[in-house]
Each structure stands twice: as structure tokens, then as C-alpha cells.
Tab-separated table of C-alpha atoms in Angstrom:
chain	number	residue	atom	x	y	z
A	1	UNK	CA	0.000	0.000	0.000
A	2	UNK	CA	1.768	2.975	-1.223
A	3	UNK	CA	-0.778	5.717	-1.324
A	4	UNK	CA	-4.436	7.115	0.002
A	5	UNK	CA	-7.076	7.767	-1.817
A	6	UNK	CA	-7.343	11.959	-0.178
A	7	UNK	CA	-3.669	12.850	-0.685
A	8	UNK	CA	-1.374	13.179	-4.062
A	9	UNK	CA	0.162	10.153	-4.922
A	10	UNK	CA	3.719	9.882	-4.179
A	11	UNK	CA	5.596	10.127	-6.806
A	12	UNK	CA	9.113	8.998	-5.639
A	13	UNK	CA	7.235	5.355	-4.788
A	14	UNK	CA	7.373	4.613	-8.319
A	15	UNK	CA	11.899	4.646	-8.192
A	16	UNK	CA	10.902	1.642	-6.196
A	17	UNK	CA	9.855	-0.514	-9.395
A	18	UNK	CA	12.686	-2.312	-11.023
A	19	UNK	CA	13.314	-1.697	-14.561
A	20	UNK	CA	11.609	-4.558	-17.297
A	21	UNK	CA	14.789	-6.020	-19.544
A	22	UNK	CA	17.245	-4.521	-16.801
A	23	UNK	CA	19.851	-7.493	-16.365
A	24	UNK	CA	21.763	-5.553	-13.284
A	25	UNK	CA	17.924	-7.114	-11.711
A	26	UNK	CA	18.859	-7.601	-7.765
A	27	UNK	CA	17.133	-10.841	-7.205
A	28	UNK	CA	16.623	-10.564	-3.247
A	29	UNK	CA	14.290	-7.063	-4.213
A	30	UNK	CA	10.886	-8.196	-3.920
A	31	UNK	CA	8.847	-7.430	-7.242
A	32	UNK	CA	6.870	-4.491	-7.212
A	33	UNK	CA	3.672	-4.111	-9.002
A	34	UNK	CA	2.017	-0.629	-9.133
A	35	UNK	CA	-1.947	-0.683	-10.271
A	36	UNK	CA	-4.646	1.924	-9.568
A	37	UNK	CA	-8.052	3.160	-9.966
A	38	UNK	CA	-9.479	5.768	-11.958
A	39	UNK	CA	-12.753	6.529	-12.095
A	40	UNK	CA	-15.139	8.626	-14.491
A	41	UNK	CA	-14.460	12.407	-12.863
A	42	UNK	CA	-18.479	13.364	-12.400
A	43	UNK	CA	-19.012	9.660	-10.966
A	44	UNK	CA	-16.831	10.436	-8.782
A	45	UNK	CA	-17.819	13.547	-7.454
A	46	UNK	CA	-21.528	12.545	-7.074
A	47	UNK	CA	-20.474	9.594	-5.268
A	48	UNK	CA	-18.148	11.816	-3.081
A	49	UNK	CA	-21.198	13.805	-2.457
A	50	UNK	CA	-23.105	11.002	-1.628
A	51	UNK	CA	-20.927	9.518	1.106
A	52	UNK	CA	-19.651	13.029	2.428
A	53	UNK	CA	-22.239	15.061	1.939
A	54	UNK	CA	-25.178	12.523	2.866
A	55	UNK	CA	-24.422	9.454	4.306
A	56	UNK	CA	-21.617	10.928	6.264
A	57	UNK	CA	-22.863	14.409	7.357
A	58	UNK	CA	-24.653	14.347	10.761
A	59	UNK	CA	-26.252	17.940	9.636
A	60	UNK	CA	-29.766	18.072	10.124
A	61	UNK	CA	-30.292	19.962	6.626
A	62	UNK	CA	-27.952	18.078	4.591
A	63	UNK	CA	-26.582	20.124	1.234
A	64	UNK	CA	-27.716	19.992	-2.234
A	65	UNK	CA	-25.191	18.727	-4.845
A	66	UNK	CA	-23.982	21.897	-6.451
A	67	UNK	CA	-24.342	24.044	-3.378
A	68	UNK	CA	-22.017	20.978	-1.593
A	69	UNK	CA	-19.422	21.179	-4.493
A	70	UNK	CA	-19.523	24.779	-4.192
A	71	UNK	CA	-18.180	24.523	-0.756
A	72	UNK	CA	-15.702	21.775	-1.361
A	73	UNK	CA	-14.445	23.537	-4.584
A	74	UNK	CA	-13.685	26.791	-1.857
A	75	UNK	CA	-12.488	24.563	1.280
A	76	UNK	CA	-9.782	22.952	-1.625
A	77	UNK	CA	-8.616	26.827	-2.863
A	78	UNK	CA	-8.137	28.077	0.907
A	79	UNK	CA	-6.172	24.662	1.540
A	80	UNK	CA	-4.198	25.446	-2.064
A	81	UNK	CA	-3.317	28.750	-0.561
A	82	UNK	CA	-1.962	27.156	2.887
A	83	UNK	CA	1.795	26.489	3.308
A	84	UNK	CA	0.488	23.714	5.377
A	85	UNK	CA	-1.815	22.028	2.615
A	86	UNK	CA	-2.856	19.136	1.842
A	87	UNK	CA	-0.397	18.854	-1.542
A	88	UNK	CA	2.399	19.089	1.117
A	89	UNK	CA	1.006	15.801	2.392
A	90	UNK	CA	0.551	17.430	5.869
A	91	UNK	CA	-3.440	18.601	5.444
A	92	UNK	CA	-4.213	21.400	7.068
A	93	UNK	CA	-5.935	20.994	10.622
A	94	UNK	CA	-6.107	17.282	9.784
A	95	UNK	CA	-8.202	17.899	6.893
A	96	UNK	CA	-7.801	14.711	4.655
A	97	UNK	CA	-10.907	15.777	2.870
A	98	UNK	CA	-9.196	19.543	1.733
A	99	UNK	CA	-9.379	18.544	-1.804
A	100	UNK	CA	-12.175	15.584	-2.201
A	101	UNK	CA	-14.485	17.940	-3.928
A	102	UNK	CA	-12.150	19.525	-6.575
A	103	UNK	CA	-12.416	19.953	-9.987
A	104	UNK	CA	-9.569	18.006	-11.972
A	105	UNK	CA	-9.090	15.630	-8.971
A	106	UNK	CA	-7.250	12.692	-10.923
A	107	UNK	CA	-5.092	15.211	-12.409
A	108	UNK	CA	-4.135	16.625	-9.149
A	109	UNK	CA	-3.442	13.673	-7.234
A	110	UNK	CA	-1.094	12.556	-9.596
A	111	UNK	CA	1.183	15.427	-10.156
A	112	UNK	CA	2.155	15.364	-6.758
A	113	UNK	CA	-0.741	17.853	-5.472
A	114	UNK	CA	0.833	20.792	-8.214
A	115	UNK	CA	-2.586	21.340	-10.059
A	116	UNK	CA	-4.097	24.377	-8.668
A	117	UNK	CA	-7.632	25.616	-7.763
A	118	UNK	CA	-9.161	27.752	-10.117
A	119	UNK	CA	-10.370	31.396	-8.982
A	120	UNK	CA	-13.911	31.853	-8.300
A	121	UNK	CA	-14.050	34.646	-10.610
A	122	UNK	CA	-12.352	32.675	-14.311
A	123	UNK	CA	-13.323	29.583	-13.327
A	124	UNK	CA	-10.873	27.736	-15.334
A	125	UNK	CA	-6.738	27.519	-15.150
A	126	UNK	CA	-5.160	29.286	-17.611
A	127	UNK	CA	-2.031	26.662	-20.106
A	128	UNK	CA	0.591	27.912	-18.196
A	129	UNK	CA	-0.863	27.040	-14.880
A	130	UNK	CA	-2.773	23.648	-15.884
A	131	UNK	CA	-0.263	22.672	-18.237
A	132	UNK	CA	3.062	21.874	-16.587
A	133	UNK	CA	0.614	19.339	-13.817
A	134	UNK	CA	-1.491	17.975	-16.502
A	135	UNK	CA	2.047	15.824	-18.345
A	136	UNK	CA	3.308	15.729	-15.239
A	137	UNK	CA	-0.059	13.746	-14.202
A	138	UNK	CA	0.170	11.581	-17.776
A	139	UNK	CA	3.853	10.590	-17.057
A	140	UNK	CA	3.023	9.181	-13.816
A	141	UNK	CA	0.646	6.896	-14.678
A	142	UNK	CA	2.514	6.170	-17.376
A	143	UNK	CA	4.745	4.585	-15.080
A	144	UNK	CA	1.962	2.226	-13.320
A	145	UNK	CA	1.796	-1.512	-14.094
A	146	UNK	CA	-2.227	-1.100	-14.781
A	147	UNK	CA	-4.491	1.622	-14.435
A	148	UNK	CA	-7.882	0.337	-13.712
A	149	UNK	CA	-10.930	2.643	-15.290
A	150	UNK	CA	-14.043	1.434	-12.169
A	151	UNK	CA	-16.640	1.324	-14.663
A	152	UNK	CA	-14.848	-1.537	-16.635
A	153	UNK	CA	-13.513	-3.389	-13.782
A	154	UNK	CA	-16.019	-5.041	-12.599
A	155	UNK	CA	-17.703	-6.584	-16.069
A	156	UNK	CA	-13.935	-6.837	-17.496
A	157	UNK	CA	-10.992	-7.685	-14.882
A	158	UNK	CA	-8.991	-10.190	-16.839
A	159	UNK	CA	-6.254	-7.128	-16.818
A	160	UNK	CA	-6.385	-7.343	-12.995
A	161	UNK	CA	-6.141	-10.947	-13.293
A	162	UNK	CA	-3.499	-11.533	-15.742
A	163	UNK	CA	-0.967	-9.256	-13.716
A	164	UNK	CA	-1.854	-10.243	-10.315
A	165	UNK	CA	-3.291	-13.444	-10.850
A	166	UNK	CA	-6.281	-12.762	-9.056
A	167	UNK	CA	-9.393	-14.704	-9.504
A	168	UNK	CA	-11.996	-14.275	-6.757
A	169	UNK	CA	-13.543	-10.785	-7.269
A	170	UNK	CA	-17.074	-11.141	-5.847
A	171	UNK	CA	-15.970	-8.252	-3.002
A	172	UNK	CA	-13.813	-5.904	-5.952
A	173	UNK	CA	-16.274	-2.751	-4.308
A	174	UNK	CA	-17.043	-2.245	-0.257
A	175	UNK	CA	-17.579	0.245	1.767
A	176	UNK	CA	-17.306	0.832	5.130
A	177	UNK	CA	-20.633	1.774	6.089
A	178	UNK	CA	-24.182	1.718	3.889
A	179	UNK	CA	-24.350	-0.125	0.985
A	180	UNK	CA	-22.601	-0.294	-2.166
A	181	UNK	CA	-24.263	2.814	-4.824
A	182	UNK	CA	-22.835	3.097	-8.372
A	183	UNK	CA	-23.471	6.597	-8.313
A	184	UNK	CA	-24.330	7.720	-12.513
A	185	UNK	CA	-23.214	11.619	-13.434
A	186	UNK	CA	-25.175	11.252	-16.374
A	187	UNK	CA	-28.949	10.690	-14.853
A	188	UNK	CA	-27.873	12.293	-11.369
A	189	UNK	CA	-27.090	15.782	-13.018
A	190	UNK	CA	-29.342	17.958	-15.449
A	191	UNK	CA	-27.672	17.961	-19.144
A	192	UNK	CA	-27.047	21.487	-18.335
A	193	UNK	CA	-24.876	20.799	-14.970
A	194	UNK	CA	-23.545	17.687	-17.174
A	195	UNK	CA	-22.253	20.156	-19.564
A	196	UNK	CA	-20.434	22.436	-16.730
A	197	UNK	CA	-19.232	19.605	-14.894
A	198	UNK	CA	-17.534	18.208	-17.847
A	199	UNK	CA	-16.312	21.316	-18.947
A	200	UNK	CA	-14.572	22.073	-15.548
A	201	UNK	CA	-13.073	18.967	-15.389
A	202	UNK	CA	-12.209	18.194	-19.039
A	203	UNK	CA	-8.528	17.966	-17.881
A	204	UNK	CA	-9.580	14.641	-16.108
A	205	UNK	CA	-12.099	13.485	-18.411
A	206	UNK	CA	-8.717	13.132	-20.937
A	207	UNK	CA	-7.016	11.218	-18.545
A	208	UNK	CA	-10.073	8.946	-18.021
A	209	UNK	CA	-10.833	8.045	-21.757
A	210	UNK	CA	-6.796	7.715	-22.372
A	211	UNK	CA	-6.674	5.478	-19.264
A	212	UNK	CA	-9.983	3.504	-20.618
A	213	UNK	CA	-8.258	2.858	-23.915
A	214	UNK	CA	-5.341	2.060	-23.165
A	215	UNK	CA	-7.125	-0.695	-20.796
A	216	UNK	CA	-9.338	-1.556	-23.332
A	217	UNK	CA	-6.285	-2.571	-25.647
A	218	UNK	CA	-4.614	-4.519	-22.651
A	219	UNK	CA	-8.658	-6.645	-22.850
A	220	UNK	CA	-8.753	-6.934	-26.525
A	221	UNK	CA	-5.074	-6.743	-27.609
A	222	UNK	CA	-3.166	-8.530	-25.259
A	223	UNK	CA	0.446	-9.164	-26.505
């Protein structure tokens, strides 16, 4: 276990992997495989609504969707500004939930926490500010032995099973409290708030259809 799900991905965890075709191999270093999840960006922020903003909110008068991204999208600029943030790996106050909300999460998480918060008032990141993150995001998965889209696991893991062997995968989604909800973007959100979701976080929706096709080659193409 090299990483959590709230915090930027390590980077420097990945010098651990030995080099494929290397013959300098040191035979008493375990074998590192590096896999990880990826899942459709607006999924993924309904379903982080539904288990922090619902399910996991002892409010009385629990937030509305956009009005509970709103806040997130606002608690993740004020912990970008912090020396102590979250992309330091140290959170701020304890915070592991600073940038759950975000816009662009995927992207941020793996570029070592350097993709910042839009301002309220442009509302996107300009090339020279979303750029420099965004290849530093591709190159690091890159690097990982498989990169699992969610929605594809489950009806297609013979990726996850060819590389770890794996072949029981009746319990492949838990939780630790509820039951299991496979939140949808697409019926959950009005085409409208569809459209402005994807737009704000069409630097993770290309990271989630590269990721996807590259895993779909792995399932149809294997070499």
C-alpha cells in the first residue's frame, strides 16, 4: 500500500519498481507491481457527495449537490493557498478531505498535489498554470503496471487478473458503512450541470478516456 485515496500520490514510490529487460535485476528485491483506480471524474464527485455530503454528514439539513461542491471547490482553494496544505502531504488541521471535492481531482493527485484551484471569478486555469501538472499527471501513470478505469472493472478484470493473478472478485467494491451505490453523473445531473461539470473537469475526463483505452487494448489486444 503505497498511497491514500485523499492525498497526491507519491511520486518517488514509483523509483521503487525495477526496470523490465534490466539485467543488473537484484534478485533478493521483492517485485513491485504498481496498479490503480481511476474513475469517471463526475461519478466520482456525485459519489463523493453522496458519502460526504449525505451518508456521512450528521447535519440536520444536509446540502444539495452543487451548493455541496460549491463549498468543497472553496475549502480545496483556501487549503491550495496554505503552506500547510494538503499537496504538502501534511493537510491542514487534519483535513484529509481539503481537496475531495475539486475539480480536476485525478489530475491533481497525480502530479504530486501541483494542479491548482481555479479562482472563483475565471473559473478555469489558464495553459501555463494547468499545463506543466497535466504531463506531469500523464507521465506518472505512465509509469503504473495497470491503471484500472471502475466502470470496466467489474464486467472486465482479466487485466487485474493476468498481472496479479487474481481470480476471486465477488468483493472488488465495499464500503465501510451503507451499501454499495454506483453513483451515474449522467442521470444524477441535469444535461445542463452535465455540460459544466464536464467542462470544468475536461482535464480529467482526458485522462479517463486515455486510461480507458489504453485498458481496453490490454482486454482486446493482449500481446
Amino acid at each position: 500500500l503505497v498511497s491514500n485515496e485523499w492525498e497526491p500520490f507519491p511520486i518517488e514510490r514509483l523509483d521503487l519498481q525495477q526496470q523490465q529487460g534490466n539485467e543488473s535485476l537484484d534478485s533478493s528485491f521483492p517485485m513491485l507491481v504498481f496498479t490503480t483506480s481511476i474513475r469517471h471524474p463526475l461519478n466520482r464527485l456525485v459519489s463523493a457527495y453522496t458519502f460526504w455530503g449525505i451518508t456521512n454528514n450528521s447535519a440536520a439539513n444536509k446540502p444539495d449537490l452543487l451548493t455541496w461542491l460549491h463549498r468543497r471547490e472553496n475549502m480545496a482553494r483556501s487549503d491550495w493557498k496554505s503552506p500547510q496544505r494538503l499537496g504538502k502531504r501534511v493537510g491542514v488541521n487534519g483535513n484529509f478531505l481539503a481537496q475531495v471535492g475539486r475539480s480536476n481531482f485525478a489530475v491533481w493527485k497525480f502530479s504530486d498535489g501541483s494542479l491548482p484551484v481555479s479562482s472563483p471569478d475565471s473559473k478555469s486555469l489558464d495553459s501555463n498554470e494547468w499545463l506543466g501538472p497535466f504531463q506531469l499527471a500523464v507521465r506518472t501513470l505512465s509509469r503504473f503496471d495497470l491503471v484500472m478505469p471502475m466502470e470496466l472493472l467489474s464486467p472486465h478484470p482479466e487485466p487485474l487478473k493476468d498481472l496479479l493473478g487474481w481470480e476471486s472478485m465477488e468483493k472488488a467494491h465495499v464500503v465501510n458503512i451503507g451499501k454499495v451505490q454506483n453513483s451515474n453523473a449522467a442521470s444524477d445531473l441535469t444535461p445542463e450541470d452535465y455540460e459544466s461539470f464536464w467542462n470544468a473537469n475536461k482535464l480529467d475526463m482526458v485522462i479517463y478516456y486515455w486510461s480507458r483505452a489504453v485498458y481496453l487494448m490490454r482486454l482486446h489486444c493482449p500481446a
